[in-house]
């Protein structure tokens, strides 16, 4: 029976290929590399779109928090690499030295309803809209992925070439 079940499953996938996980998530090493390369291209497009619209980033943190201290240098390097203005906003009036532009919170975190620290937001200065990108210690790859999701509205908007 298990052989028949397996054969039926294979036959169903050939009749309805959209059900196959391999279509969007290839299993082969070459397919995974191609998918990974495409993800990096999508990330770069999204970040270029953010930069072209003069978006900025806010990094809300507590200066005495080891997680925020560990995350700050890579976040600043990311901002520098892509020419994105980064402003650090300290909740406890303790600046993190690796952030070039630090400020004291003057109600911004309350206005934006920042629910956890550290937190990264992007802002569109033309529309004055803020978008949460990450909460807690987050890698730069995760931040890039979150920017893609935000810019494309989770895949609803296609990125221009």
PDB file of C-alpha atoms in Angstrom:
ATOM      1  CA  UNK A   1       0.000   0.000   0.000  1.00  0.00           C
ATOM      2  CA  UNK A   2       2.818   2.429   0.788  1.00  0.00           C
ATOM      3  CA  UNK A   3       4.292   1.935  -2.696  1.00  0.00           C
ATOM      4  CA  UNK A   4       0.885   2.664  -4.234  1.00  0.00           C
ATOM      5  CA  UNK A   5       0.494   5.745  -2.018  1.00  0.00           C
ATOM      6  CA  UNK A   6       3.939   7.061  -3.062  1.00  0.00           C
ATOM      7  CA  UNK A   7       3.180   6.464  -6.733  1.00  0.00           C
ATOM      8  CA  UNK A   8      -0.170   8.248  -6.366  1.00  0.00           C
ATOM      9  CA  UNK A   9       1.568  11.200  -4.768  1.00  0.00           C
ATOM     10  CA  UNK A  10       4.111  11.445  -7.590  1.00  0.00           C
ATOM     11  CA  UNK A  11       1.337  11.173 -10.178  1.00  0.00           C
ATOM     12  CA  UNK A  12      -0.675  13.910  -8.434  1.00  0.00           C
ATOM     13  CA  UNK A  13       2.329  16.256  -8.451  1.00  0.00           C
ATOM     14  CA  UNK A  14       2.782  15.703 -12.173  1.00  0.00           C
ATOM     15  CA  UNK A  15      -0.890  16.523 -12.752  1.00  0.00           C
ATOM     16  CA  UNK A  16      -0.885  19.486 -10.314  1.00  0.00           C
ATOM     17  CA  UNK A  17       2.693  20.821 -10.300  1.00  0.00           C
ATOM     18  CA  UNK A  18       1.713  23.934  -8.314  1.00  0.00           C
ATOM     19  CA  UNK A  19       1.407  21.635  -5.269  1.00  0.00           C
ATOM     20  CA  UNK A  20       5.072  20.652  -5.434  1.00  0.00           C
ATOM     21  CA  UNK A  21       7.361  22.294  -2.899  1.00  0.00           C
ATOM     22  CA  UNK A  22      10.186  21.938  -5.424  1.00  0.00           C
ATOM     23  CA  UNK A  23       8.684  24.635  -7.650  1.00  0.00           C
ATOM     24  CA  UNK A  24       9.437  27.432  -5.167  1.00  0.00           C
ATOM     25  CA  UNK A  25      12.030  25.668  -3.011  1.00  0.00           C
ATOM     26  CA  UNK A  26      14.341  23.525  -5.106  1.00  0.00           C
ATOM     27  CA  UNK A  27      16.035  20.628  -3.367  1.00  0.00           C
ATOM     28  CA  UNK A  28      19.142  20.373  -5.545  1.00  0.00           C
ATOM     29  CA  UNK A  29      22.282  22.281  -4.610  1.00  0.00           C
ATOM     30  CA  UNK A  30      22.297  24.210  -7.893  1.00  0.00           C
ATOM     31  CA  UNK A  31      18.614  25.081  -7.536  1.00  0.00           C
ATOM     32  CA  UNK A  32      19.166  26.276  -3.969  1.00  0.00           C
ATOM     33  CA  UNK A  33      22.099  28.432  -5.122  1.00  0.00           C
ATOM     34  CA  UNK A  34      19.979  29.995  -7.879  1.00  0.00           C
ATOM     35  CA  UNK A  35      17.196  30.686  -5.348  1.00  0.00           C
ATOM     36  CA  UNK A  36      19.694  32.195  -2.915  1.00  0.00           C
ATOM     37  CA  UNK A  37      21.176  34.422  -5.647  1.00  0.00           C
ATOM     38  CA  UNK A  38      17.680  35.620  -6.595  1.00  0.00           C
ATOM     39  CA  UNK A  39      16.901  36.419  -2.948  1.00  0.00           C
ATOM     40  CA  UNK A  40      20.090  38.520  -2.729  1.00  0.00           C
ATOM     41  CA  UNK A  41      19.131  40.383  -5.922  1.00  0.00           C
ATOM     42  CA  UNK A  42      15.645  41.048  -4.508  1.00  0.00           C
ATOM     43  CA  UNK A  43      17.188  42.337  -1.285  1.00  0.00           C
ATOM     44  CA  UNK A  44      19.499  44.677  -3.169  1.00  0.00           C
ATOM     45  CA  UNK A  45      16.602  45.968  -5.297  1.00  0.00           C
ATOM     46  CA  UNK A  46      14.502  46.633  -2.204  1.00  0.00           C
ATOM     47  CA  UNK A  47      17.340  48.393  -0.439  1.00  0.00           C
ATOM     48  CA  UNK A  48      18.097  50.481  -3.546  1.00  0.00           C
ATOM     49  CA  UNK A  49      14.419  51.444  -3.644  1.00  0.00           C
ATOM     50  CA  UNK A  50      14.572  52.492   0.008  1.00  0.00           C
ATOM     51  CA  UNK A  51      17.715  54.517  -0.685  1.00  0.00           C
ATOM     52  CA  UNK A  52      16.246  56.104  -3.833  1.00  0.00           C
ATOM     53  CA  UNK A  53      13.277  57.302  -1.810  1.00  0.00           C
ATOM     54  CA  UNK A  54      15.593  58.718   0.872  1.00  0.00           C
ATOM     55  CA  UNK A  55      14.239  56.435   3.567  1.00  0.00           C
ATOM     56  CA  UNK A  56      15.990  56.561   6.908  1.00  0.00           C
ATOM     57  CA  UNK A  57      16.299  54.114   9.779  1.00  0.00           C
ATOM     58  CA  UNK A  58      15.623  54.483  13.473  1.00  0.00           C
ATOM     59  CA  UNK A  59      17.313  52.150  15.926  1.00  0.00           C
ATOM     60  CA  UNK A  60      15.477  52.196  19.246  1.00  0.00           C
ATOM     61  CA  UNK A  61      17.577  50.741  22.029  1.00  0.00           C
ATOM     62  CA  UNK A  62      18.536  50.718  25.665  1.00  0.00           C
ATOM     63  CA  UNK A  63      22.219  51.570  25.800  1.00  0.00           C
ATOM     64  CA  UNK A  64      22.938  49.205  28.681  1.00  0.00           C
ATOM     65  CA  UNK A  65      21.382  46.233  26.861  1.00  0.00           C
ATOM     66  CA  UNK A  66      24.060  43.758  25.666  1.00  0.00           C
ATOM     67  CA  UNK A  67      21.843  42.700  22.739  1.00  0.00           C
ATOM     68  CA  UNK A  68      21.570  46.282  21.481  1.00  0.00           C
ATOM     69  CA  UNK A  69      25.300  46.816  21.978  1.00  0.00           C
ATOM     70  CA  UNK A  70      26.060  43.679  19.950  1.00  0.00           C
ATOM     71  CA  UNK A  71      23.638  44.572  17.157  1.00  0.00           C
ATOM     72  CA  UNK A  72      24.639  48.228  16.774  1.00  0.00           C
ATOM     73  CA  UNK A  73      27.991  47.907  14.925  1.00  0.00           C
ATOM     74  CA  UNK A  74      26.628  45.687  12.152  1.00  0.00           C
ATOM     75  CA  UNK A  75      23.541  47.887  11.797  1.00  0.00           C
ATOM     76  CA  UNK A  76      25.735  50.982  11.414  1.00  0.00           C
ATOM     77  CA  UNK A  77      27.939  49.188   8.848  1.00  0.00           C
ATOM     78  CA  UNK A  78      24.805  48.175   6.922  1.00  0.00           C
ATOM     79  CA  UNK A  79      23.524  51.773   6.951  1.00  0.00           C
ATOM     80  CA  UNK A  80      26.918  53.084   5.830  1.00  0.00           C
ATOM     81  CA  UNK A  81      27.236  50.495   3.061  1.00  0.00           C
ATOM     82  CA  UNK A  82      23.857  51.412   1.573  1.00  0.00           C
ATOM     83  CA  UNK A  83      24.010  55.141   2.381  1.00  0.00           C
ATOM     84  CA  UNK A  84      20.943  55.007   4.599  1.00  0.00           C
ATOM     85  CA  UNK A  85      20.662  57.629   7.345  1.00  0.00           C
ATOM     86  CA  UNK A  86      20.614  55.819  10.711  1.00  0.00           C
ATOM     87  CA  UNK A  87      19.535  57.536  13.910  1.00  0.00           C
ATOM     88  CA  UNK A  88      19.931  55.736  17.207  1.00  0.00           C
ATOM     89  CA  UNK A  89      17.319  56.601  19.815  1.00  0.00           C
ATOM     90  CA  UNK A  90      18.293  55.734  23.353  1.00  0.00           C
ATOM     91  CA  UNK A  91      15.574  54.811  25.804  1.00  0.00           C
ATOM     92  CA  UNK A  92      17.825  55.033  28.845  1.00  0.00           C
ATOM     93  CA  UNK A  93      19.917  58.057  27.818  1.00  0.00           C
ATOM     94  CA  UNK A  94      22.963  55.808  27.348  1.00  0.00           C
ATOM     95  CA  UNK A  95      24.411  56.156  23.855  1.00  0.00           C
ATOM     96  CA  UNK A  96      26.024  53.291  21.980  1.00  0.00           C
ATOM     97  CA  UNK A  97      29.310  54.556  20.570  1.00  0.00           C
ATOM     98  CA  UNK A  98      29.174  52.516  17.348  1.00  0.00           C
ATOM     99  CA  UNK A  99      26.043  54.403  16.255  1.00  0.00           C
ATOM    100  CA  UNK A 100      27.176  57.651  14.632  1.00  0.00           C
ATOM    101  CA  UNK A 101      24.018  59.686  15.319  1.00  0.00           C
ATOM    102  CA  UNK A 102      22.544  59.054  18.785  1.00  0.00           C
ATOM    103  CA  UNK A 103      19.645  60.940  20.331  1.00  0.00           C
ATOM    104  CA  UNK A 104      17.592  60.682  23.488  1.00  0.00           C
ATOM    105  CA  UNK A 105      14.051  59.436  23.138  1.00  0.00           C
ATOM    106  CA  UNK A 106      11.678  62.372  23.202  1.00  0.00           C
ATOM    107  CA  UNK A 107       8.475  60.392  22.843  1.00  0.00           C
ATOM    108  CA  UNK A 108       9.223  58.790  19.474  1.00  0.00           C
ATOM    109  CA  UNK A 109       9.053  55.235  20.820  1.00  0.00           C
ATOM    110  CA  UNK A 110       5.709  55.936  22.449  1.00  0.00           C
ATOM    111  CA  UNK A 111       4.357  57.618  19.310  1.00  0.00           C
ATOM    112  CA  UNK A 112       5.404  54.614  17.197  1.00  0.00           C
ATOM    113  CA  UNK A 113       4.270  52.116  19.837  1.00  0.00           C
ATOM    114  CA  UNK A 114       7.652  50.409  19.965  1.00  0.00           C
ATOM    115  CA  UNK A 115       6.797  47.310  21.966  1.00  0.00           C
ATOM    116  CA  UNK A 116      10.241  45.776  22.436  1.00  0.00           C
ATOM    117  CA  UNK A 117      13.891  46.790  22.352  1.00  0.00           C
ATOM    118  CA  UNK A 118      16.079  46.868  20.392  1.00  0.00           C
ATOM    119  CA  UNK A 119      13.890  47.785  17.439  1.00  0.00           C
ATOM    120  CA  UNK A 120      14.584  48.928  13.886  1.00  0.00           C
ATOM    121  CA  UNK A 121      12.149  51.056  11.906  1.00  0.00           C
ATOM    122  CA  UNK A 122      12.423  52.612   8.464  1.00  0.00           C
ATOM    123  CA  UNK A 123      10.842  55.965   7.708  1.00  0.00           C
ATOM    124  CA  UNK A 124       9.745  57.492   4.451  1.00  0.00           C
ATOM    125  CA  UNK A 125      10.439  61.212   4.943  1.00  0.00           C
ATOM    126  CA  UNK A 126       8.188  62.178   2.015  1.00  0.00           C
ATOM    127  CA  UNK A 127       5.099  60.599   3.570  1.00  0.00           C
ATOM    128  CA  UNK A 128       6.326  60.594   7.191  1.00  0.00           C
ATOM    129  CA  UNK A 129       5.299  56.929   7.453  1.00  0.00           C
ATOM    130  CA  UNK A 130       7.177  54.556   9.715  1.00  0.00           C
ATOM    131  CA  UNK A 131       7.511  50.814   9.189  1.00  0.00           C
ATOM    132  CA  UNK A 132       8.776  48.354  11.807  1.00  0.00           C
ATOM    133  CA  UNK A 133      11.555  46.172  10.403  1.00  0.00           C
ATOM    134  CA  UNK A 134      12.845  44.183  13.372  1.00  0.00           C
ATOM    135  CA  UNK A 135      12.457  43.675  17.108  1.00  0.00           C
ATOM    136  CA  UNK A 136      15.068  42.111  19.336  1.00  0.00           C
ATOM    137  CA  UNK A 137      18.539  41.054  18.253  1.00  0.00           C
ATOM    138  CA  UNK A 138      18.280  40.622  14.503  1.00  0.00           C
ATOM    139  CA  UNK A 139      20.892  39.751  11.894  1.00  0.00           C
ATOM    140  CA  UNK A 140      21.505  42.006   8.916  1.00  0.00           C
ATOM    141  CA  UNK A 141      20.243  39.261   6.588  1.00  0.00           C
ATOM    142  CA  UNK A 142      16.955  39.203   8.496  1.00  0.00           C
ATOM    143  CA  UNK A 143      16.773  42.997   8.330  1.00  0.00           C
ATOM    144  CA  UNK A 144      17.345  42.886   4.559  1.00  0.00           C
ATOM    145  CA  UNK A 145      14.601  40.276   4.202  1.00  0.00           C
ATOM    146  CA  UNK A 146      12.250  42.383   6.292  1.00  0.00           C
ATOM    147  CA  UNK A 147      12.978  45.426   4.134  1.00  0.00           C
ATOM    148  CA  UNK A 148      12.101  43.362   1.035  1.00  0.00           C
ATOM    149  CA  UNK A 149       8.844  42.286   2.674  1.00  0.00           C
ATOM    150  CA  UNK A 150       8.003  45.856   3.667  1.00  0.00           C
ATOM    151  CA  UNK A 151       8.870  47.416   0.297  1.00  0.00           C
ATOM    152  CA  UNK A 152       6.984  44.723  -1.647  1.00  0.00           C
ATOM    153  CA  UNK A 153       4.130  44.582   0.876  1.00  0.00           C
ATOM    154  CA  UNK A 154       4.921  40.902   1.399  1.00  0.00           C
ATOM    155  CA  UNK A 155       5.043  40.144  -2.318  1.00  0.00           C
ATOM    156  CA  UNK A 156       2.012  42.176  -3.417  1.00  0.00           C
ATOM    157  CA  UNK A 157       4.169  44.831  -5.149  1.00  0.00           C
ATOM    158  CA  UNK A 158       6.802  43.749  -7.660  1.00  0.00           C
ATOM    159  CA  UNK A 159      10.211  45.390  -7.565  1.00  0.00           C
ATOM    160  CA  UNK A 160      11.249  47.280 -10.683  1.00  0.00           C
ATOM    161  CA  UNK A 161      14.519  46.303 -12.343  1.00  0.00           C
TER     162      UNK A 161
END
